[in-house]
Structure formats: structure tokens, C-alpha cells
PDB file of C-alpha atoms in Angstrom:
ATOM      1  CA  MET A   1      54.122 -45.805 -17.636  1.00  0.00           C
ATOM      2  CA  PHE A   2      50.297 -44.295 -17.286  1.00  0.00           C
ATOM      3  CA  PRO A   3      49.581 -40.615 -18.503  1.00  0.00           C
ATOM      4  CA  THR A   4      49.700 -37.892 -16.461  1.00  0.00           C
ATOM      5  CA  ALA A   5      46.270 -36.620 -15.877  1.00  0.00           C
ATOM      6  CA  LEU A   6      45.969 -33.017 -16.481  1.00  0.00           C
ATOM      7  CA  PRO A   7      44.115 -31.122 -14.126  1.00  0.00           C
ATOM      8  CA  THR A   8      40.557 -29.854 -15.052  1.00  0.00           C
ATOM      9  CA  ARG A   9      39.703 -26.398 -15.195  1.00  0.00           C
ATOM     10  CA  LYS A  10      36.587 -25.783 -13.200  1.00  0.00           C
ATOM     11  CA  ARG A  11      34.194 -24.484 -15.624  1.00  0.00           C
ATOM     12  CA  ARG A  12      33.036 -21.345 -14.423  1.00  0.00           C
ATOM     13  CA  ARG A  13      28.937 -20.933 -13.351  1.00  0.00           C
ATOM     14  CA  PRO A  14      26.676 -19.119 -15.612  1.00  0.00           C
ATOM     15  CA  GLU A  15      25.177 -16.853 -12.409  1.00  0.00           C
ATOM     16  CA  ALA A  16      28.947 -15.889 -11.968  1.00  0.00           C
ATOM     17  CA  ALA A  17      29.203 -14.112 -15.657  1.00  0.00           C
ATOM     18  CA  PHE A  18      29.124 -10.855 -14.532  1.00  0.00           C
ATOM     19  CA  ALA A  19      32.076  -9.752 -12.116  1.00  0.00           C
ATOM     20  CA  ARG A  20      29.679  -8.337  -8.834  1.00  0.00           C
ATOM     21  CA  GLY A  21      30.764  -5.146  -7.551  1.00  0.00           C
ATOM     22  CA  ARG A  22      32.935  -3.975 -10.156  1.00  0.00           C
ATOM     23  CA  GLU A  23      29.397  -2.094 -12.184  1.00  0.00           C
ATOM     24  CA  GLU A  24      29.562   1.649 -11.608  1.00  0.00           C
ATOM     25  CA  VAL A  25      26.039   2.324 -10.276  1.00  0.00           C
ATOM     26  CA  LYS A  26      24.257   4.840 -12.480  1.00  0.00           C
ATOM     27  CA  PHE A  27      20.932   5.141 -11.026  1.00  0.00           C
ATOM     28  CA  ARG A  28      21.551   6.089  -7.245  1.00  0.00           C
ATOM     29  CA  ASP A  29      17.819   6.282  -6.196  1.00  0.00           C
ATOM     30  CA  VAL A  30      16.622   2.858  -7.391  1.00  0.00           C
ATOM     31  CA  THR A  31      17.739  -0.292  -5.391  1.00  0.00           C
ATOM     32  CA  LEU A  32      15.927  -3.068  -6.868  1.00  0.00           C
ATOM     33  CA  PHE A  33      15.674  -6.909  -4.924  1.00  0.00           C
ATOM     34  CA  LEU A  34      14.464  -9.594  -6.819  1.00  0.00           C
ATOM     35  CA  VAL A  35      11.964 -12.528  -5.377  1.00  0.00           C
ATOM     36  CA  GLU A  36      13.742 -15.888  -5.809  1.00  0.00           C
ATOM     37  CA  ARG A  37      10.173 -17.519  -5.198  1.00  0.00           C
ATOM     38  CA  ARG A  38       8.820 -18.761  -8.359  1.00  0.00           C
ATOM     39  CA  MET A  39      11.785 -17.409 -10.235  1.00  0.00           C
ATOM     40  CA  GLY A  40      14.571 -19.512  -9.354  1.00  0.00           C
ATOM     41  CA  LYS A  41      17.880 -18.692  -7.781  1.00  0.00           C
ATOM     42  CA  SER A  42      19.815 -19.241 -11.333  1.00  0.00           C
ATOM     43  CA  ARG A  43      17.371 -17.155 -12.793  1.00  0.00           C
ATOM     44  CA  ARG A  44      17.390 -14.388 -10.069  1.00  0.00           C
ATOM     45  CA  ASN A  45      20.903 -14.325 -10.303  1.00  0.00           C
ATOM     46  CA  PHE A  46      21.304 -14.434 -13.716  1.00  0.00           C
ATOM     47  CA  LEU A  47      19.103 -11.138 -14.060  1.00  0.00           C
ATOM     48  CA  SER A  48      20.425  -9.812 -10.778  1.00  0.00           C
ATOM     49  CA  ASN A  49      23.657  -9.357 -12.734  1.00  0.00           C
ATOM     50  CA  LEU A  50      22.505  -8.305 -15.793  1.00  0.00           C
ATOM     51  CA  ALA A  51      20.611  -5.340 -13.899  1.00  0.00           C
ATOM     52  CA  ARG A  52      23.832  -4.377 -12.067  1.00  0.00           C
ATOM     53  CA  SER A  53      25.534  -4.459 -15.644  1.00  0.00           C
ATOM     54  CA  LYS A  54      23.426  -1.594 -16.254  1.00  0.00           C
ATOM     55  CA  GLY A  55      23.991   0.577 -13.918  1.00  0.00           C
ATOM     56  CA  PHE A  56      21.114  -0.675 -11.743  1.00  0.00           C
ATOM     57  CA  CYS A  57      21.997  -0.875  -7.829  1.00  0.00           C
ATOM     58  CA  VAL A  58      20.551  -4.464  -6.841  1.00  0.00           C
ATOM     59  CA  ASP A  59      20.549  -5.829  -3.298  1.00  0.00           C
ATOM     60  CA  ASP A  60      20.143  -9.222  -2.149  1.00  0.00           C
ATOM     61  CA  ALA A  61      18.584  -8.607   1.190  1.00  0.00           C
ATOM     62  CA  LEU A  62      15.211  -7.358   1.156  1.00  0.00           C
ATOM     63  CA  SER A  63      16.427  -4.520   3.202  1.00  0.00           C
ATOM     64  CA  ALA A  64      15.066  -1.178   4.090  1.00  0.00           C
ATOM     65  CA  ASP A  65      17.087   0.548   1.365  1.00  0.00           C
ATOM     66  CA  VAL A  66      14.730  -1.710  -1.396  1.00  0.00           C
ATOM     67  CA  THR A  67      12.973   0.475  -3.630  1.00  0.00           C
ATOM     68  CA  HIS A  68      11.592  -1.940  -6.756  1.00  0.00           C
ATOM     69  CA  VAL A  69      10.432  -5.692  -5.861  1.00  0.00           C
ATOM     70  CA  VAL A  70      10.321  -7.239  -8.706  1.00  0.00           C
ATOM     71  CA  SER A  71       8.325 -10.793  -8.923  1.00  0.00           C
ATOM     72  CA  GLU A  72       7.630 -13.056 -11.480  1.00  0.00           C
ATOM     73  CA  GLY A  73       4.823 -16.374 -11.837  1.00  0.00           C
ATOM     74  CA  ASN A  74       3.689 -15.469  -7.737  1.00  0.00           C
ATOM     75  CA  VAL A  75       0.060 -15.488  -7.273  1.00  0.00           C
ATOM     76  CA  ALA A  76      -0.403 -11.591  -5.753  1.00  0.00           C
ATOM     77  CA  GLN A  77      -1.861 -12.590  -2.392  1.00  0.00           C
ATOM     78  CA  GLU A  78       0.960 -15.085  -1.404  1.00  0.00           C
ATOM     79  CA  LEU A  79       3.341 -12.544  -2.072  1.00  0.00           C
ATOM     80  CA  TRP A  80       2.161 -10.076  -0.426  1.00  0.00           C
ATOM     81  CA  SER A  81       1.999 -12.512   2.760  1.00  0.00           C
ATOM     82  CA  TRP A  82       5.875 -13.585   2.417  1.00  0.00           C
ATOM     83  CA  LEU A  83       6.417 -10.219   2.274  1.00  0.00           C
ATOM     84  CA  GLU A  84       4.254  -9.420   5.044  1.00  0.00           C
ATOM     85  CA  GLU A  85       6.566 -11.826   7.090  1.00  0.00           C
ATOM     86  CA  GLN A  86       9.924 -10.755   5.687  1.00  0.00           C
ATOM     87  CA  GLY A  87       8.247  -7.267   7.408  1.00  0.00           C
ATOM     88  CA  PHE A  88       8.224  -5.466   3.931  1.00  0.00           C
ATOM     89  CA  ARG A  89       5.728  -2.688   3.898  1.00  0.00           C
ATOM     90  CA  GLU A  90       4.837  -0.832   0.440  1.00  0.00           C
ATOM     91  CA  THR A  91       4.831   2.902   0.786  1.00  0.00           C
ATOM     92  CA  CYS A  92       5.190   6.003  -1.906  1.00  0.00           C
ATOM     93  CA  ASP A  93       8.930   5.146  -2.341  1.00  0.00           C
ATOM     94  CA  LYS A  94       8.657   1.681  -2.294  1.00  0.00           C
ATOM     95  CA  HIS A  95       7.067  -0.766  -5.347  1.00  0.00           C
ATOM     96  CA  VAL A  96       6.303  -4.237  -5.543  1.00  0.00           C
ATOM     97  CA  LEU A  97       6.548  -5.083  -9.104  1.00  0.00           C
ATOM     98  CA  HIS A  98       5.452  -7.179 -11.760  1.00  0.00           C
ATOM     99  CA  ILE A  99       8.762  -8.675 -13.823  1.00  0.00           C
ATOM    100  CA  SER A 100       7.629  -6.545 -17.242  1.00  0.00           C
ATOM    101  CA  TRP A 101       8.814  -3.838 -15.469  1.00  0.00           C
ATOM    102  CA  PHE A 102      11.984  -4.582 -15.041  1.00  0.00           C
ATOM    103  CA  THR A 103      12.285  -6.156 -18.553  1.00  0.00           C
ATOM    104  CA  GLU A 104      11.295  -2.771 -20.079  1.00  0.00           C
ATOM    105  CA  SER A 105      13.978  -1.565 -17.848  1.00  0.00           C
ATOM    106  CA  MET A 106      16.728  -3.638 -19.669  1.00  0.00           C
ATOM    107  CA  SER A 107      15.387  -2.835 -22.598  1.00  0.00           C
ATOM    108  CA  ALA A 108      15.636   0.682 -21.922  1.00  0.00           C
ATOM    109  CA  GLY A 109      18.758   0.578 -20.252  1.00  0.00           C
ATOM    110  CA  ARG A 110      17.568   3.073 -17.460  1.00  0.00           C
ATOM    111  CA  PRO A 111      14.592   2.867 -14.629  1.00  0.00           C
ATOM    112  CA  VAL A 112      11.506   3.201 -16.698  1.00  0.00           C
ATOM    113  CA  PRO A 113       8.658   5.084 -14.951  1.00  0.00           C
ATOM    114  CA  VAL A 114       6.262   2.462 -12.543  1.00  0.00           C
ATOM    115  CA  GLU A 115       2.745   2.959 -14.081  1.00  0.00           C
ATOM    116  CA  ILE A 116      -0.876   1.429 -13.132  1.00  0.00           C
ATOM    117  CA  ARG A 117      -0.579  -1.974 -15.457  1.00  0.00           C
ATOM    118  CA  HIS A 118       2.640  -2.822 -13.746  1.00  0.00           C
ATOM    119  CA  TYR A 119       0.563  -3.326 -10.613  1.00  0.00           C
ATOM    120  CA  ILE A 120      -2.713  -4.242 -12.419  1.00  0.00           C
ATOM    121  CA  GLN A 121      -1.616  -8.105 -11.136  1.00  0.00           C
ATOM    122  CA  GLU A 122      -2.426  -7.343  -7.491  1.00  0.00           C
ATOM    123  CA  ILE A 123      -5.937  -5.656  -8.603  1.00  0.00           C
ATOM    124  CA  SER A 124      -7.121  -8.588 -10.704  1.00  0.00           C
ATOM    125  CA  GLU A 125      -6.356 -10.945  -8.186  1.00  0.00           C
ATOM    126  CA  CYS A 126      -7.146  -9.173  -5.246  1.00  0.00           C
ATOM    127  CA  GLY A 127      -9.303  -6.340  -5.926  1.00  0.00           C
ATOM    128  CA  SER A 128      -7.234  -4.009  -4.398  1.00  0.00           C
ATOM    129  CA  CYS A 129      -4.192  -2.211  -4.463  1.00  0.00           C
ATOM    130  CA  SER A 130      -2.005  -1.688  -1.522  1.00  0.00           C
ATOM    131  CA  ARG A 131      -0.282   1.582  -3.023  1.00  0.00           C
ATOM    132  CA  VAL A 132      -3.669   3.045  -4.619  1.00  0.00           C
ATOM    133  CA  GLU A 133      -5.183   2.183  -1.039  1.00  0.00           C
ATOM    134  CA  GLU A 134      -2.576   4.223   0.814  1.00  0.00           C
ATOM    135  CA  ILE A 135      -2.968   6.845  -1.833  1.00  0.00           C
ATOM    136  CA  LEU A 136      -6.793   7.039  -1.365  1.00  0.00           C
ATOM    137  CA  ASN A 137      -6.564   7.030   2.684  1.00  0.00           C
ATOM    138  CA  ASP A 138      -3.629   9.708   2.629  1.00  0.00           C
ATOM    139  CA  GLU A 139      -4.907  13.315   4.580  1.00  0.00           C
ATOM    140  CA  ARG A 140      -3.398  14.965   1.667  1.00  0.00           C
ATOM    141  CA  TYR A 141      -5.038  14.003  -0.976  1.00  0.00           C
ATOM    142  CA  ARG A 142      -8.240  13.412   0.488  1.00  0.00           C
ATOM    143  CA  THR A 143      -8.245  16.898   1.352  1.00  0.00           C
ATOM    144  CA  MET A 144      -6.860  18.339  -1.627  1.00  0.00           C
ATOM    145  CA  LYS A 145      -9.871  16.517  -3.249  1.00  0.00           C
ATOM    146  CA  LEU A 146     -12.442  17.248  -1.216  1.00  0.00           C
ATOM    147  CA  PHE A 147     -11.472  21.314  -1.753  1.00  0.00           C
ATOM    148  CA  SER A 148     -10.615  20.938  -5.692  1.00  0.00           C
ATOM    149  CA  SER A 149     -14.891  20.080  -5.774  1.00  0.00           C
ATOM    150  CA  VAL A 150     -15.551  23.573  -5.274  1.00  0.00           C
ATOM    151  CA  PHE A 151     -15.845  25.335  -8.340  1.00  0.00           C
ATOM    152  CA  GLY A 152     -13.560  27.941  -8.834  1.00  0.00           C
ATOM    153  CA  VAL A 153     -10.827  25.935  -6.577  1.00  0.00           C
ATOM    154  CA  GLY A 154      -8.281  24.821  -7.939  1.00  0.00           C
ATOM    155  CA  PRO A 155      -5.232  22.420  -6.940  1.00  0.00           C
ATOM    156  CA  LYS A 156      -2.708  25.964  -5.785  1.00  0.00           C
ATOM    157  CA  THR A 157      -4.991  26.951  -3.618  1.00  0.00           C
ATOM    158  CA  ALA A 158      -6.272  23.457  -2.705  1.00  0.00           C
ATOM    159  CA  GLU A 159      -3.086  23.237  -1.487  1.00  0.00           C
ATOM    160  CA  ASN A 160      -2.736  26.394  -0.280  1.00  0.00           C
ATOM    161  CA  TRP A 161      -5.631  25.803   2.478  1.00  0.00           C
ATOM    162  CA  PHE A 162      -3.760  22.347   3.045  1.00  0.00           C
ATOM    163  CA  CYS A 163      -0.693  24.022   4.186  1.00  0.00           C
ATOM    164  CA  ARG A 164      -1.630  26.632   6.501  1.00  0.00           C
ATOM    165  CA  GLY A 165      -3.847  23.667   7.886  1.00  0.00           C
ATOM    166  CA  LEU A 166      -7.323  23.811   6.866  1.00  0.00           C
ATOM    167  CA  ARG A 167      -9.298  20.406   6.939  1.00  0.00           C
ATOM    168  CA  THR A 168     -13.148  21.080   6.025  1.00  0.00           C
ATOM    169  CA  PHE A 169     -15.149  23.273   4.727  1.00  0.00           C
ATOM    170  CA  GLU A 170     -16.288  24.594   8.093  1.00  0.00           C
ATOM    171  CA  GLN A 171     -12.765  25.399   8.298  1.00  0.00           C
ATOM    172  CA  VAL A 172     -12.478  27.305   5.185  1.00  0.00           C
ATOM    173  CA  LEU A 173     -15.383  29.477   5.868  1.00  0.00           C
ATOM    174  CA  ASN A 174     -14.758  30.560   8.960  1.00  0.00           C
ATOM    175  CA  GLU A 175     -10.974  31.068   8.652  1.00  0.00           C
ATOM    176  CA  PRO A 176     -10.934  35.550   8.423  1.00  0.00           C
ATOM    177  CA  SER A 177      -8.269  35.440   6.344  1.00  0.00           C
ATOM    178  CA  ILE A 178      -9.198  34.037   2.844  1.00  0.00           C
ATOM    179  CA  ARG A 179     -11.194  35.931   0.805  1.00  0.00           C
ATOM    180  CA  LEU A 180     -13.379  33.849  -1.500  1.00  0.00           C
ATOM    181  CA  ASN A 181     -13.784  34.993  -5.402  1.00  0.00           C
ATOM    182  CA  ARG A 182     -16.687  35.397  -6.706  1.00  0.00           C
ATOM    183  CA  MET A 183     -16.339  31.815  -8.877  1.00  0.00           C
ATOM    184  CA  GLN A 184     -15.434  30.217  -5.157  1.00  0.00           C
ATOM    185  CA  THR A 185     -18.528  31.805  -3.221  1.00  0.00           C
ATOM    186  CA  ALA A 186     -20.891  30.234  -5.842  1.00  0.00           C
ATOM    187  CA  GLY A 187     -19.045  27.507  -5.899  1.00  0.00           C
ATOM    188  CA  PHE A 188     -20.104  27.089  -2.406  1.00  0.00           C
ATOM    189  CA  LEU A 189     -23.064  28.795  -2.143  1.00  0.00           C
ATOM    190  CA  PHE A 190     -24.270  26.270  -4.749  1.00  0.00           C
ATOM    191  CA  TYR A 191     -21.519  23.267  -3.648  1.00  0.00           C
ATOM    192  CA  GLU A 192     -24.713  20.504  -3.317  1.00  0.00           C
ATOM    193  CA  ASP A 193     -26.475  21.655  -6.847  1.00  0.00           C
ATOM    194  CA  ILE A 194     -23.329  21.744  -8.886  1.00  0.00           C
ATOM    195  CA  SER A 195     -21.898  18.373  -7.370  1.00  0.00           C
ATOM    196  CA  LYS A 196     -25.178  16.265  -8.165  1.00  0.00           C
ATOM    197  CA  PRO A 197     -24.782  14.765 -11.899  1.00  0.00           C
ATOM    198  CA  VAL A 198     -26.553  16.161 -14.864  1.00  0.00           C
ATOM    199  CA  SER A 199     -28.984  13.552 -16.354  1.00  0.00           C
ATOM    200  CA  ARG A 200     -29.058  12.453 -19.973  1.00  0.00           C
ATOM    201  CA  THR A 201     -32.469  14.034 -20.309  1.00  0.00           C
ATOM    202  CA  GLU A 202     -31.516  17.525 -18.360  1.00  0.00           C
ATOM    203  CA  ALA A 203     -28.686  17.175 -20.723  1.00  0.00           C
ATOM    204  CA  ARG A 204     -30.537  17.379 -23.986  1.00  0.00           C
ATOM    205  CA  ALA A 205     -33.221  19.995 -22.784  1.00  0.00           C
ATOM    206  CA  LEU A 206     -30.624  21.844 -22.168  1.00  0.00           C
ATOM    207  CA  LYS A 207     -29.089  20.915 -25.950  1.00  0.00           C
ATOM    208  CA  ILE A 208     -32.834  22.293 -27.186  1.00  0.00           C
ATOM    209  CA  ILE A 209     -32.527  25.423 -25.737  1.00  0.00           C
ATOM    210  CA  VAL A 210     -28.518  26.575 -26.695  1.00  0.00           C
ATOM    211  CA  GLU A 211     -30.041  24.811 -30.479  1.00  0.00           C
ATOM    212  CA  GLU A 212     -33.105  27.224 -30.603  1.00  0.00           C
ATOM    213  CA  ALA A 213     -30.897  30.761 -29.929  1.00  0.00           C
ATOM    214  CA  VAL A 214     -27.770  29.434 -31.691  1.00  0.00           C
ATOM    215  CA  ILE A 215     -29.865  28.963 -34.869  1.00  0.00           C
ATOM    216  CA  CYS A 216     -31.529  32.742 -34.488  1.00  0.00           C
ATOM    217  CA  VAL A 217     -27.584  33.735 -35.049  1.00  0.00           C
ATOM    218  CA  ASN A 218     -26.388  31.263 -37.627  1.00  0.00           C
ATOM    219  CA  PRO A 219     -29.172  28.779 -39.164  1.00  0.00           C
ATOM    220  CA  SER A 220     -26.723  26.506 -40.436  1.00  0.00           C
ATOM    221  CA  ALA A 221     -24.640  25.826 -37.441  1.00  0.00           C
ATOM    222  CA  THR A 222     -24.712  22.419 -35.966  1.00  0.00           C
ATOM    223  CA  VAL A 223     -25.697  22.172 -32.100  1.00  0.00           C
ATOM    224  CA  SER A 224     -23.826  18.871 -30.296  1.00  0.00           C
ATOM    225  CA  ILE A 225     -23.599  17.087 -26.861  1.00  0.00           C
ATOM    226  CA  THR A 226     -20.199  16.256 -25.875  1.00  0.00           C
ATOM    227  CA  GLY A 227     -18.377  14.555 -23.475  1.00  0.00           C
ATOM    228  CA  GLY A 228     -19.323  11.703 -21.346  1.00  0.00           C
ATOM    229  CA  PHE A 229     -22.640  12.172 -23.200  1.00  0.00           C
ATOM    230  CA  ARG A 230     -21.021  11.597 -26.741  1.00  0.00           C
ATOM    231  CA  ARG A 231     -19.595   8.371 -25.453  1.00  0.00           C
TER     232      ARG A 231
END
């Protein structure tokens, strides 16, 4: 008689270590997509399941719901070419990040804030960052920066003017309902002069004038130039 062969048990695949779909989603405003290219299928599946086990929502496809694209070992220019082929475009609520953001988030057990260093690969390799360029070209950002450059105009005033549809200095000055205070009036009158950077020679000359006046009051006082000149 021949011994009866026992049925072999099918070994569980490593990527199936976490049961998909059973984990509770804790961070519903964040949807991850891990780029398989260079990362590899097995590692991608493992990291995706790890994220799901910690309450992250992970999409296997690059859908419109994805908010954070995570890449590992990809050249930025090649990655962006691939993403554009998939119809993906980075916006204010979508991020293309280095794997370091993912590992930090896994360690923290929550999505960590996205910092500039998480975009640094694209900047260092391509000389630019699509997210940064988008912000710089945003009408609100450009208008707020313009208005805030006027002496006496703070962020709230600049935003107020923007919300009222004003976009240029001329529109602000010609708006009858706007009443400028003394600082803002001076800011517009002497805008060009105030906007010019002060040279080191001018700063030193001003220091001498201030120092002479201070010593008259307190001979033991010390006057130092601070800010950028000190650095």
C-alpha cells in the first residue's frame, strides 16, 4: 500500500497579511495612492495594507479621490510624465510626495503635515515645483502680496480689498468707499521709496546718527544694527 498524501495547505501570501476592507477608516479627508513603479508590487501591497491597518484610506487606482500620491525611488521628471499620462494634475488639495512623508505618517499613526522637504526632490531635480508654481500664479496670492507690500496694509485689509473685487493700486485709490488711514496714505505716497532695499552703507550712516543721539541721553548705551545686516 502506498501512504496517503496529506493535502498541502496553501501558504498565505505576504501581501494578504492584512484583511482588506475590515479596517476602520479614521482619516476620511486623506486618500493615498502608492506608485508601484520602482517600488514593486509586493512592497506596494505591503505598505498599502499597513496604511489601511492604521486607519488610512488607500486607493489601488489613481482616481479623482486620491489626495496624496506617494512615490519611492522615482526620478521626479519621469514620475510627473507618468502622472500626466494618467490624467493626474496636482492642485491645492492634492499632493505628490516622497516616501518619507508616508513613513513619518505611519510612525505617527496619523497623516503628518506636508512640509516643503516632502516636495524637495522635485525642486532639486527639475528646478521647480508644480505646487509652488500654482500658488505663485494664483490670482488671490498675487493680489494679496501686492496689497500687503504697501506700508500700513495688513493681511485682513488686503483680503478685504480682494474680496471686493479690487486687483490693482489704481482700483483701490479710485474706490470712493475706501478711506485710507495715515500709514496707508503714506504707504501709497512713498511706495517706491519704501520698497527700495536699504544698502549696508545707508544702514551704517543711519546707525551713526542714532548712536550720537542715544549717547547724549545715555553714554553707556550700545547701538547695534540688527536684522539682515547683522547676519
